[in-house]
PDB file of C-alpha atoms in Angstrom:
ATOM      1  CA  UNK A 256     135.733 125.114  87.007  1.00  0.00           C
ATOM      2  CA  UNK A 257     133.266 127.651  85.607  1.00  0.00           C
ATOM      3  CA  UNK A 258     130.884 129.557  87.370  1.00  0.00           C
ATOM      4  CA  UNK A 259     127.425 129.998  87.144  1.00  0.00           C
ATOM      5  CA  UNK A 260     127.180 131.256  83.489  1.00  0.00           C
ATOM      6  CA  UNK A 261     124.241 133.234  83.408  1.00  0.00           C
ATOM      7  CA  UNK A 262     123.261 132.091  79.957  1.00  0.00           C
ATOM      8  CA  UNK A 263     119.514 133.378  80.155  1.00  0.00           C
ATOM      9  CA  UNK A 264     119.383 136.484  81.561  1.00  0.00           C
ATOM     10  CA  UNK A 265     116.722 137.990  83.365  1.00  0.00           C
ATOM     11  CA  UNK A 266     115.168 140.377  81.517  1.00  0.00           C
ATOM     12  CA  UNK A 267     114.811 137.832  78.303  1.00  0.00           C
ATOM     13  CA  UNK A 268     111.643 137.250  76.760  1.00  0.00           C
ATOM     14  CA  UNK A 269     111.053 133.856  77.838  1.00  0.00           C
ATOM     15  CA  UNK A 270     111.709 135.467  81.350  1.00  0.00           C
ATOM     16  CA  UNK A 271     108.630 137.360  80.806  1.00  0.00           C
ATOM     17  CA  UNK A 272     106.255 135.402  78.453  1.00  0.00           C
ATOM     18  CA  UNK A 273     106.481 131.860  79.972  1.00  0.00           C
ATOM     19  CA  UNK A 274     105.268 132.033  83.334  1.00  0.00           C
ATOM     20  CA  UNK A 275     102.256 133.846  81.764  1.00  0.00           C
ATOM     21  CA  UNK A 276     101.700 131.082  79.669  1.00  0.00           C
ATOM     22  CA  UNK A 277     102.370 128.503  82.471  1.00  0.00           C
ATOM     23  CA  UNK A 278     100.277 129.891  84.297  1.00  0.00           C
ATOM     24  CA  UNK A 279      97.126 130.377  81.639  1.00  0.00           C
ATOM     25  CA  UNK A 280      97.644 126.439  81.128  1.00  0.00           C
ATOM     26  CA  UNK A 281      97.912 125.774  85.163  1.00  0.00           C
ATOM     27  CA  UNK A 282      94.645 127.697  84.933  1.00  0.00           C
ATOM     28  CA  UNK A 283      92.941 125.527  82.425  1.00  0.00           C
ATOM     29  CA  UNK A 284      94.652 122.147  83.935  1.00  0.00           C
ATOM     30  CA  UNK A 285      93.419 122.665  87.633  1.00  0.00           C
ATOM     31  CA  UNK A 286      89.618 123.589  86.433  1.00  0.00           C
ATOM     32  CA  UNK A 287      89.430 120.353  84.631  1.00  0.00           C
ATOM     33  CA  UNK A 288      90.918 118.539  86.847  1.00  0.00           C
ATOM     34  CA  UNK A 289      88.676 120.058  89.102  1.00  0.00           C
ATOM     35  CA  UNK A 290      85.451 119.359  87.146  1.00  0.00           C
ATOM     36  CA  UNK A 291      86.398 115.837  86.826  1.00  0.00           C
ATOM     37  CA  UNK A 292      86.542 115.665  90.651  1.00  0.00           C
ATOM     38  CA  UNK A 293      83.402 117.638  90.956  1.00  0.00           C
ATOM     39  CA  UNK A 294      81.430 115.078  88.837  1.00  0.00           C
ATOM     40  CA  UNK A 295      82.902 112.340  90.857  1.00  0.00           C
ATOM     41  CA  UNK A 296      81.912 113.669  94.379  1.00  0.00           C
ATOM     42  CA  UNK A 297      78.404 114.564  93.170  1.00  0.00           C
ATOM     43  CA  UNK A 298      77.680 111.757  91.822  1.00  0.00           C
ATOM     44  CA  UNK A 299      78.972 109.665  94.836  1.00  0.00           C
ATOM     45  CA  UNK A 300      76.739 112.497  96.649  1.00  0.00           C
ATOM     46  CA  UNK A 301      73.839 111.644  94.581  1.00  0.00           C
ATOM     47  CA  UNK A 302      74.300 107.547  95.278  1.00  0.00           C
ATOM     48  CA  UNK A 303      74.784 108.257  98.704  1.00  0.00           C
ATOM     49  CA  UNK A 304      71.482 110.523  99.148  1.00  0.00           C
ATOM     50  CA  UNK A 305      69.650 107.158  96.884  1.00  0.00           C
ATOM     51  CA  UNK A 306      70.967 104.208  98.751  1.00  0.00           C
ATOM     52  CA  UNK A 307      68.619 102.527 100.531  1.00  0.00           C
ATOM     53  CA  UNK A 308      65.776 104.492  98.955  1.00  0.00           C
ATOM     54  CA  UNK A 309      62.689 102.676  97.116  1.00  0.00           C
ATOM     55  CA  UNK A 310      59.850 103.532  95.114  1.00  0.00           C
ATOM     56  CA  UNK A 311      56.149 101.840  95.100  1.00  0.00           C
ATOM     57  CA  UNK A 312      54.143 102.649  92.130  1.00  0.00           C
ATOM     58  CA  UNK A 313      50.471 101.570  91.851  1.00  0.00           C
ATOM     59  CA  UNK A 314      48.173 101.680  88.923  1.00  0.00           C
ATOM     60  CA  UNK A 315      46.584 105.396  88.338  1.00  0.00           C
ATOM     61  CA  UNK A 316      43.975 105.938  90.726  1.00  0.00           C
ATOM     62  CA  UNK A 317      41.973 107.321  87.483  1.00  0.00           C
ATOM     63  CA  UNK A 318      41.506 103.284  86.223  1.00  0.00           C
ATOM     64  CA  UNK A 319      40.107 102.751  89.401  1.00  0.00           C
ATOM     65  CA  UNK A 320      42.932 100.332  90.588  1.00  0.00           C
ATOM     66  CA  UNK A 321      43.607 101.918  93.749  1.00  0.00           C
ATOM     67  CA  UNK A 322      41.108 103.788  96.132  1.00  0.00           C
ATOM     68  CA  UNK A 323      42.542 105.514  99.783  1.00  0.00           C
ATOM     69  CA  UNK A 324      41.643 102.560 101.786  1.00  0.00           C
ATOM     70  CA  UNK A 325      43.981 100.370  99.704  1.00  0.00           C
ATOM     71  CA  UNK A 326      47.143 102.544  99.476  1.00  0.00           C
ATOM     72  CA  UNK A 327      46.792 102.568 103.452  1.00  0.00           C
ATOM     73  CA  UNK A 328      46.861  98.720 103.468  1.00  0.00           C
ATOM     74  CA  UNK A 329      49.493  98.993 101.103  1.00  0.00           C
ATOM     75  CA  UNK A 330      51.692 101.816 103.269  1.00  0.00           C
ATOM     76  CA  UNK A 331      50.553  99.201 106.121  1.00  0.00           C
ATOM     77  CA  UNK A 332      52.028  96.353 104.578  1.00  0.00           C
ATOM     78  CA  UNK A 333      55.673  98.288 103.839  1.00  0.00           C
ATOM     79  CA  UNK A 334      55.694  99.180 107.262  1.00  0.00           C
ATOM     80  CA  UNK A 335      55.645  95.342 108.555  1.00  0.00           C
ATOM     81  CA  UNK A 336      58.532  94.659 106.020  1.00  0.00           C
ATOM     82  CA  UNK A 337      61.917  93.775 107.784  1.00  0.00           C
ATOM     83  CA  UNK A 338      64.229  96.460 106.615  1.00  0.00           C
ATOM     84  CA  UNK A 339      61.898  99.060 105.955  1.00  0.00           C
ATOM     85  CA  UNK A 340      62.156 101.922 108.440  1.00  0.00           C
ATOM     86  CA  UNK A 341      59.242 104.613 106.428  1.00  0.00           C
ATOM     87  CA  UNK A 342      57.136 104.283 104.095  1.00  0.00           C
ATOM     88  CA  UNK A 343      55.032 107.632 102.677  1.00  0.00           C
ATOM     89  CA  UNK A 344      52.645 108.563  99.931  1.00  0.00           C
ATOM     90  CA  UNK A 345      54.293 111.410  97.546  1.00  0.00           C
ATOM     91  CA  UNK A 346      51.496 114.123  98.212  1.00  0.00           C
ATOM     92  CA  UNK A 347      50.169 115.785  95.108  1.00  0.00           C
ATOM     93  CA  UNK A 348      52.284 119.201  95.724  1.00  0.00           C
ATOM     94  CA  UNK A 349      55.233 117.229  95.727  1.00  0.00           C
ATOM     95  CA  UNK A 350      54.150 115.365  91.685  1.00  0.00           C
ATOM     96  CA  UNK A 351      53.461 118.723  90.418  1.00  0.00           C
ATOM     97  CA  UNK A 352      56.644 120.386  91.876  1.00  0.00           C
ATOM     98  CA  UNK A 353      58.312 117.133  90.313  1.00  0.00           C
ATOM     99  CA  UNK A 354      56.899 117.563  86.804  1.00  0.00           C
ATOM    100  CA  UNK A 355      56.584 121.373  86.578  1.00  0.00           C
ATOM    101  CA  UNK A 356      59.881 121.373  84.263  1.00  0.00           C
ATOM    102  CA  UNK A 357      58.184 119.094  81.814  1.00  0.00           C
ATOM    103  CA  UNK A 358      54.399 120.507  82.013  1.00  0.00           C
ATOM    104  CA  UNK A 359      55.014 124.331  83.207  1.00  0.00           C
ATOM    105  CA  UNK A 360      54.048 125.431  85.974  1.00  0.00           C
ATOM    106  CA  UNK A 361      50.224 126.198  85.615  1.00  0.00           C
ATOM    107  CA  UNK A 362      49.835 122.712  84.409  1.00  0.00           C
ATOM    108  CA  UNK A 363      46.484 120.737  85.656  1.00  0.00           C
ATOM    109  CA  UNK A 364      48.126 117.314  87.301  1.00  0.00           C
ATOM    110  CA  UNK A 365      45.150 116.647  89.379  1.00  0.00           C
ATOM    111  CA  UNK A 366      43.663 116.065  86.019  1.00  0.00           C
ATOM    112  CA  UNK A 367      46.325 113.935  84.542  1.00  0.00           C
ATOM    113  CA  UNK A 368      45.831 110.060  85.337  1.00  0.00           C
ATOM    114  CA  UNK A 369      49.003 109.727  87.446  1.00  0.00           C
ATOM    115  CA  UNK A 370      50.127 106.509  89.758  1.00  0.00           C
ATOM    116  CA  UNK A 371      50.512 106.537  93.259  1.00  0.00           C
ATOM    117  CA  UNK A 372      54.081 106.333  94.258  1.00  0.00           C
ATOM    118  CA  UNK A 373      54.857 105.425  97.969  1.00  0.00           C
ATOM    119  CA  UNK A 374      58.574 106.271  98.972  1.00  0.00           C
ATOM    120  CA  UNK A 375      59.752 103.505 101.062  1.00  0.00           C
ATOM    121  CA  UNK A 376      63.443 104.231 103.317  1.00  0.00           C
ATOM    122  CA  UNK A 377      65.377 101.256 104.458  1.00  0.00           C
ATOM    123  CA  UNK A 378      67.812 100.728 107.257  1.00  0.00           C
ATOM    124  CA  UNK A 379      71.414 101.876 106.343  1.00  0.00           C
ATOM    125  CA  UNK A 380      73.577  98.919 105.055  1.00  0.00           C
ATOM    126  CA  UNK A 381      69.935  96.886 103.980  1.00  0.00           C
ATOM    127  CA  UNK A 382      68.972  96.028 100.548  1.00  0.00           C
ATOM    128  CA  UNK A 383      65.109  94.678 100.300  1.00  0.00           C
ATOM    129  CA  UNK A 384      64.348  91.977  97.251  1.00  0.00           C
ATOM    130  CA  UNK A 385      62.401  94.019  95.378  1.00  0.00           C
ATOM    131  CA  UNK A 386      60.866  91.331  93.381  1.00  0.00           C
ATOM    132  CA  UNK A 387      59.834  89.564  96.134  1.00  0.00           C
ATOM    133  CA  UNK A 388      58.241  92.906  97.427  1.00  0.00           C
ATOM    134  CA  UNK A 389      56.405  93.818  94.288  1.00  0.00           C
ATOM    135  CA  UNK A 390      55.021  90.028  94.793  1.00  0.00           C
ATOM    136  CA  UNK A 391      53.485  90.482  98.120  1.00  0.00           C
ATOM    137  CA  UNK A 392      52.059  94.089  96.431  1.00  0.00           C
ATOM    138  CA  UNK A 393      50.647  92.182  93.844  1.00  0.00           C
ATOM    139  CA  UNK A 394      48.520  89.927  96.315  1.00  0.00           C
ATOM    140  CA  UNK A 395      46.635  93.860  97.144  1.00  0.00           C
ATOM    141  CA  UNK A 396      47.367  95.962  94.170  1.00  0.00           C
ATOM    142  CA  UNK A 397      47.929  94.132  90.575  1.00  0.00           C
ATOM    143  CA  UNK A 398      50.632  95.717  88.742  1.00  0.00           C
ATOM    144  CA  UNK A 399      52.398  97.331  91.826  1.00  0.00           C
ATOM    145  CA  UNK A 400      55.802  97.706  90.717  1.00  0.00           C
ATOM    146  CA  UNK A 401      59.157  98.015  92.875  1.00  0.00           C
ATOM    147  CA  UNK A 402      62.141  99.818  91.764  1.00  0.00           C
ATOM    148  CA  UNK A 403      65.251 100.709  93.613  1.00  0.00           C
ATOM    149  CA  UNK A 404      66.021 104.710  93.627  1.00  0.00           C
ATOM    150  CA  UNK A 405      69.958 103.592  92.657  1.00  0.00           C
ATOM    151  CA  UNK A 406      68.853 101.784  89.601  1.00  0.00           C
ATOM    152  CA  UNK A 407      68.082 105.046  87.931  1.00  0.00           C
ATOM    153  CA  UNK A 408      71.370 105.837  88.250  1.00  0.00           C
ATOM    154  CA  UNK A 409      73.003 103.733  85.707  1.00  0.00           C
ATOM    155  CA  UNK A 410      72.513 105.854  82.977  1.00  0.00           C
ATOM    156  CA  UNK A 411      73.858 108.673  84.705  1.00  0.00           C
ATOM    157  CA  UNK A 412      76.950 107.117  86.021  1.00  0.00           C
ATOM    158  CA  UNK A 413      77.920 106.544  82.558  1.00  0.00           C
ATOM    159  CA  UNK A 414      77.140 109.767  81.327  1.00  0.00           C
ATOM    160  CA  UNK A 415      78.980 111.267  84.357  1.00  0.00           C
ATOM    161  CA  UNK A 416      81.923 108.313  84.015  1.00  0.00           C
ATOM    162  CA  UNK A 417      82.316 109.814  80.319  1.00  0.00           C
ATOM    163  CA  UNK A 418      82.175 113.250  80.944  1.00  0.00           C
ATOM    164  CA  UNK A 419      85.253 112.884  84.053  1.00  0.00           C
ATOM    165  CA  UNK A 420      87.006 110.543  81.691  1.00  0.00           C
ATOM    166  CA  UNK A 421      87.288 113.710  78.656  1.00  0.00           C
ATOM    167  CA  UNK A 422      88.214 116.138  81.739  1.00  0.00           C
ATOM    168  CA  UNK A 423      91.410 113.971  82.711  1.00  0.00           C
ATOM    169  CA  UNK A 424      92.022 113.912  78.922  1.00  0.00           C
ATOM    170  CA  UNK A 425      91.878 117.596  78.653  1.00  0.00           C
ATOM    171  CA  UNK A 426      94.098 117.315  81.789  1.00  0.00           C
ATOM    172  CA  UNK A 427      96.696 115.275  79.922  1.00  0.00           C
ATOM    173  CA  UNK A 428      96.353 117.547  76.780  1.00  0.00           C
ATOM    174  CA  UNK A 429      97.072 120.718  78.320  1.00  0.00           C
ATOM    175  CA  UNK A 430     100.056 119.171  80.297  1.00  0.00           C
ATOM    176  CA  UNK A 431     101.486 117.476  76.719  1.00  0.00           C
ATOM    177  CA  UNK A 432     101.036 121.425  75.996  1.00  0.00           C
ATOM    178  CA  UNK A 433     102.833 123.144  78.552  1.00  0.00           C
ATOM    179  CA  UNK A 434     105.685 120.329  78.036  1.00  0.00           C
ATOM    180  CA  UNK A 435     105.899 121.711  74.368  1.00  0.00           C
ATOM    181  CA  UNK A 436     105.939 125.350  75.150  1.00  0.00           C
ATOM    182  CA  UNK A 437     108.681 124.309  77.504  1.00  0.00           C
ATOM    183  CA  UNK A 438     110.459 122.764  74.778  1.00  0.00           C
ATOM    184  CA  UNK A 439     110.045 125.621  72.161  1.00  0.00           C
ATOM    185  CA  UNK A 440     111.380 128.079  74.820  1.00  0.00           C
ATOM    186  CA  UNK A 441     114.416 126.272  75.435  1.00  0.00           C
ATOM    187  CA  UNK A 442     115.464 125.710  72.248  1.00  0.00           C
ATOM    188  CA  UNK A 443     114.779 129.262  71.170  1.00  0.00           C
ATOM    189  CA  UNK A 444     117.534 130.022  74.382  1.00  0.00           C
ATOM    190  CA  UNK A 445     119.702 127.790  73.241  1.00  0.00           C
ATOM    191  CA  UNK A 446     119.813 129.025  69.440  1.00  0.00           C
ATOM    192  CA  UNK A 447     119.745 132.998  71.073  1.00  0.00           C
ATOM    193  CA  UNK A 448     122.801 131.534  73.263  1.00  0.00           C
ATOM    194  CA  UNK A 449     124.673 129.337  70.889  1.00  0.00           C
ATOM    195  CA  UNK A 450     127.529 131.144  70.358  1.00  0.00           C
ATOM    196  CA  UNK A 451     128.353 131.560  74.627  1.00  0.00           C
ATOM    197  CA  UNK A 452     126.940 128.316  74.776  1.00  0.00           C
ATOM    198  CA  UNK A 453     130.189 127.010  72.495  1.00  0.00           C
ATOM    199  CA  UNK A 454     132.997 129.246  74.045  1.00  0.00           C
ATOM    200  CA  UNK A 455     131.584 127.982  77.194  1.00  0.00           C
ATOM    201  CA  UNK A 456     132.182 124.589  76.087  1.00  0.00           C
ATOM    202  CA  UNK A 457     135.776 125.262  74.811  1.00  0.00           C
ATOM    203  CA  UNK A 458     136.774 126.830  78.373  1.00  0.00           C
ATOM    204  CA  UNK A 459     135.682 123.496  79.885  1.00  0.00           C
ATOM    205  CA  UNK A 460     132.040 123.874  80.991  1.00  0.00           C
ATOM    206  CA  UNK A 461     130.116 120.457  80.803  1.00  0.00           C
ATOM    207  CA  UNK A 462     127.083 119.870  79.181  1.00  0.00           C
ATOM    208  CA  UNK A 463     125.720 119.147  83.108  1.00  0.00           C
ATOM    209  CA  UNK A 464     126.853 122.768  84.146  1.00  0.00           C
ATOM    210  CA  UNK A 465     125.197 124.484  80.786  1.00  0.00           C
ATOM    211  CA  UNK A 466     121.802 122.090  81.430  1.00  0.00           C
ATOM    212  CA  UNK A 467     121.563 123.198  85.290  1.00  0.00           C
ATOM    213  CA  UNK A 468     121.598 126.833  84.263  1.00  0.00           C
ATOM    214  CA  UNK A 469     118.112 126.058  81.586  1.00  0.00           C
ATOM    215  CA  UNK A 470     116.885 123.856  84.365  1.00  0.00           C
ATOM    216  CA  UNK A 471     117.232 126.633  87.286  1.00  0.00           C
ATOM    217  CA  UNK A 472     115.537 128.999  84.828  1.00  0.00           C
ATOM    218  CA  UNK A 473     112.828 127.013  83.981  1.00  0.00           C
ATOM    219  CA  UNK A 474     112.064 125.860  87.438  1.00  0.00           C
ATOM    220  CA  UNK A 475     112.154 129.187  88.819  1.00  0.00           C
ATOM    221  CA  UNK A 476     109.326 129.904  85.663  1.00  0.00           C
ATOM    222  CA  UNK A 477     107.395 127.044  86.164  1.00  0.00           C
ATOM    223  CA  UNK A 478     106.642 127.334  90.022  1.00  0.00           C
ATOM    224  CA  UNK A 479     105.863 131.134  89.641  1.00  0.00           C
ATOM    225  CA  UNK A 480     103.419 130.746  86.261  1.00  0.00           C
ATOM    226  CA  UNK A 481     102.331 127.729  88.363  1.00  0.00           C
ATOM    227  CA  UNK A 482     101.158 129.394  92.228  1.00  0.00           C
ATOM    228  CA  UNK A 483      99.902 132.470  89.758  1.00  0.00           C
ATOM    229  CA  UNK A 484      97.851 129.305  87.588  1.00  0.00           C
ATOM    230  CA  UNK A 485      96.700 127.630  90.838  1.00  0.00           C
ATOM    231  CA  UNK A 486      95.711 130.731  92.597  1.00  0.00           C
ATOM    232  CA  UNK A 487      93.976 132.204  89.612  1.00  0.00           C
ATOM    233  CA  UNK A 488      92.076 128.771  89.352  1.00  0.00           C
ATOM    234  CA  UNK A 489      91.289 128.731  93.261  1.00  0.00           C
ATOM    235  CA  UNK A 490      89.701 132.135  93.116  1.00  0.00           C
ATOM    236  CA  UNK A 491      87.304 130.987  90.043  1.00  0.00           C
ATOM    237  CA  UNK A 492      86.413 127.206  91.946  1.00  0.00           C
ATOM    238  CA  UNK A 493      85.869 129.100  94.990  1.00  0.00           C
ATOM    239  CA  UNK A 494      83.400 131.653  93.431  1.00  0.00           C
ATOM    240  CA  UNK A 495      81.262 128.526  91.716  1.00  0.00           C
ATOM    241  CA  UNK A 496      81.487 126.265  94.853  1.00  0.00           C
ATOM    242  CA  UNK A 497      79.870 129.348  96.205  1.00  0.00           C
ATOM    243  CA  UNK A 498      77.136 129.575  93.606  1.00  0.00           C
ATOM    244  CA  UNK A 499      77.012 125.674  93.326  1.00  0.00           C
ATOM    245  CA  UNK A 500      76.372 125.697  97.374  1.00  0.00           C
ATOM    246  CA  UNK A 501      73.337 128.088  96.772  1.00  0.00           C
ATOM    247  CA  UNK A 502      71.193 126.227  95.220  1.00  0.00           C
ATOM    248  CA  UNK A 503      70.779 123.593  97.783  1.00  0.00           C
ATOM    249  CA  UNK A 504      70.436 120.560  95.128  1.00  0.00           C
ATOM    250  CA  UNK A 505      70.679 116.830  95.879  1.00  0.00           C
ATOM    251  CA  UNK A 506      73.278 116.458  93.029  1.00  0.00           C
ATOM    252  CA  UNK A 507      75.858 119.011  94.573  1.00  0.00           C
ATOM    253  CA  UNK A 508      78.370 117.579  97.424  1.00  0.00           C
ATOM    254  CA  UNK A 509      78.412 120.024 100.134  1.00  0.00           C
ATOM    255  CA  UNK A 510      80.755 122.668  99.980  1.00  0.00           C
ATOM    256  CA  UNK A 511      82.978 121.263 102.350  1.00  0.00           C
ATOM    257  CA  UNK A 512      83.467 117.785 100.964  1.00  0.00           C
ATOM    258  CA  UNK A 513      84.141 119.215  97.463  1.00  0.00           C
ATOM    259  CA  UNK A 514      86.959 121.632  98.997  1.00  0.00           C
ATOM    260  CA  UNK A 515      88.149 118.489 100.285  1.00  0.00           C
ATOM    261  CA  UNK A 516      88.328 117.315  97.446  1.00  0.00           C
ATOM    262  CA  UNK A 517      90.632 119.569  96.173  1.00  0.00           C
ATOM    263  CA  UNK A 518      93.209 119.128  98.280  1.00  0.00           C
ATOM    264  CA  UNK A 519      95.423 117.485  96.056  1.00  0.00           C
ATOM    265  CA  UNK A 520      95.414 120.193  93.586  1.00  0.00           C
ATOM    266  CA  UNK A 521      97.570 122.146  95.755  1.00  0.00           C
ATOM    267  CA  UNK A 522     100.404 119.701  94.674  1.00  0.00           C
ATOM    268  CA  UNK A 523     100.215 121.087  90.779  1.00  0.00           C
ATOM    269  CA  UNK A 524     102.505 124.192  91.187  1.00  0.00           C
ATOM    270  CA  UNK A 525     105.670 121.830  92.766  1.00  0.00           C
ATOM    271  CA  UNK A 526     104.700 119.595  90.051  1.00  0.00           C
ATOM    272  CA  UNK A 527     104.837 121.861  87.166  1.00  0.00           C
ATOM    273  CA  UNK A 528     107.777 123.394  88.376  1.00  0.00           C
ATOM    274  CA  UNK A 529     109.215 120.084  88.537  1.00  0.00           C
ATOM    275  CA  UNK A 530     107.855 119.346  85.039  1.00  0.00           C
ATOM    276  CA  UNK A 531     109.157 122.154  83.770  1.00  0.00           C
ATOM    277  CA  UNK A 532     112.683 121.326  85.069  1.00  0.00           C
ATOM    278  CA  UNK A 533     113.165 118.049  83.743  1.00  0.00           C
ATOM    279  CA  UNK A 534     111.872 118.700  80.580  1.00  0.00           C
ATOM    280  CA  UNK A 535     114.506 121.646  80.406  1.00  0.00           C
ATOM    281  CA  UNK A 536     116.934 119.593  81.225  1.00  0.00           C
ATOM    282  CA  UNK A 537     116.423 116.549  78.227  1.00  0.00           C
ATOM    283  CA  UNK A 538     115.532 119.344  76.049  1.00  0.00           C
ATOM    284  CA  UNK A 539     119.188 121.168  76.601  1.00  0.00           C
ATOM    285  CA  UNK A 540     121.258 117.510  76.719  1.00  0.00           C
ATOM    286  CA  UNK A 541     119.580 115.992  73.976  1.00  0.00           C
ATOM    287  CA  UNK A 542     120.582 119.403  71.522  1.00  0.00           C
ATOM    288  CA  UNK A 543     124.166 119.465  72.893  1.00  0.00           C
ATOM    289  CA  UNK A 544     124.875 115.762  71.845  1.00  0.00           C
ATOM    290  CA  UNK A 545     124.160 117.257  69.070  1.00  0.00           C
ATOM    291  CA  UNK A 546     125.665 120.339  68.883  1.00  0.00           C
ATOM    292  CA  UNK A 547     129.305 118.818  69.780  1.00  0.00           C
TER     293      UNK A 547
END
């Protein structure tokens, strides 16, 4: 029986080069993965922040539609709905704060013939008929309109969907990646080893014994060019959650939750180094078939 053979040494190239470019791709891998998870927690944020919200809009005040004492019998009526829990007037500061991005700040909006939009909060777990609702509206205010705060959603959802769906594909593409560097480094050991690799073989070393020594390499490379990857990548999420957490925005999960979230990320350096392994491994049994 043979020993360990020592057919890469330590101070080869691959030794060198391919944990650095492990652990570029671990770097690229974990921060899509982790802006696919990022779009999925703030947009379950975002729904969770809408759900069981409501908005009332009346006719602009401007056509004469709707005068103070009718928005309170309006705000009255919302109030006497089962399921409804609030029901406010959006204040003028709070339309121009809402459509300063589209008209600048120094824009007039008390001059600009705007509805009146109630915001109406439901009990958790209820969902009003908002048909029904705009009905009863109707009987005060013609052309009172209902609309769920979720609804406007849908768009965004699939925007969002689309967006995590190319991240995971990214994923997948840098991992196909990182399988062929694998591969090319490998091979290039074998062809730099061919000759030992054949005496080894005529002493009585088995193909098993020659692919352990590629796989203990390679696994030793891919869990060190992964934790460098993963720790690299942690330092840059951490530094945006930061940032992210900042700007106090209804789209952004708190910092917490989207740490959380991450959790499973930790598991990418055992898995590349396990990737890297068995890949090593096919790679060095599928050339000696062919070699003897």
């Amino acid at each position: 029986m043979l020993g360990r053979l020592d057919l890469l040494p330590r101070g080869a190239l691959s030794t060198r080069l391919v944990p650095a470019i492990i652990a570029v791709m671990v770097l690229l891998l974990t921060l899509a993965a982790t802006g696919a998870i990022g779009i999925d927690r703030s947009l379950a944020s975002f729904q969770s922040e809408l759900a069981g919200r409501y908005t009332v809009e009346l006719p602009t005040a401007e056509a004469g539609a709707v005068d103070d004492e009718t928005v309170a019998k309006v705000v009255d009526l919302l109030a006497e709905t089962p399921g409804v829990i609030a029901a406010e007037v959006v204040p003028m500061p709070t339309m121009q704060r809402l459509l300063e991005p589209w008209l600048g700040r120094d824009a007039a909006v008390g001059d600009l013939p705007l509805p009146v939009l109630i915001d109406i909060a439901s009990t958790p777990g209820a969902v009003l008929d908002a048909p029904a609702l705009a009905a009863r509206l109707n009987a005060l205010v013609k052309g009172a309109r209902v609309e769920a705060a979720i609804d406007s959603m849908e768009e965004i959802a699939e925007v969002a969907g689309a967006i995590e769906l190319a991240a995971y594909a990214i994923v997948g593409l840098v991992a196909f990646c990182l399988v062929a560097v694998v591969v090319f480094a490998t091979r290039s050991g074998l062809d730099a080893q061919h000759g030992i690799i054949e005496i080894a073989h005529q002493l009585g070393a088995r193909g098993a014994t020659i692919a352990r020594e590629f796989q203990l390499h390679f696994l030793a490379l891919g869990a060190v060019g992964g934790a460098i990857g993963v720790v690299l990548a942690g330092i840059v999420i951490y530094g945006l959650a930061l940032f992210a957490g900042s700007l106090d925005s209804p789209f952004l999960p708190s910092l917490d939750d989207f740490l959380g979230g991450l959790l499973p990320l930790l598991a990418i350096p055992p898995a590349v180094a396990v990737l890297t392994t068995a890949t090593a491994g096919l790679t060095v049994s599928r050339a000696l078939r062919r070699m003897v």
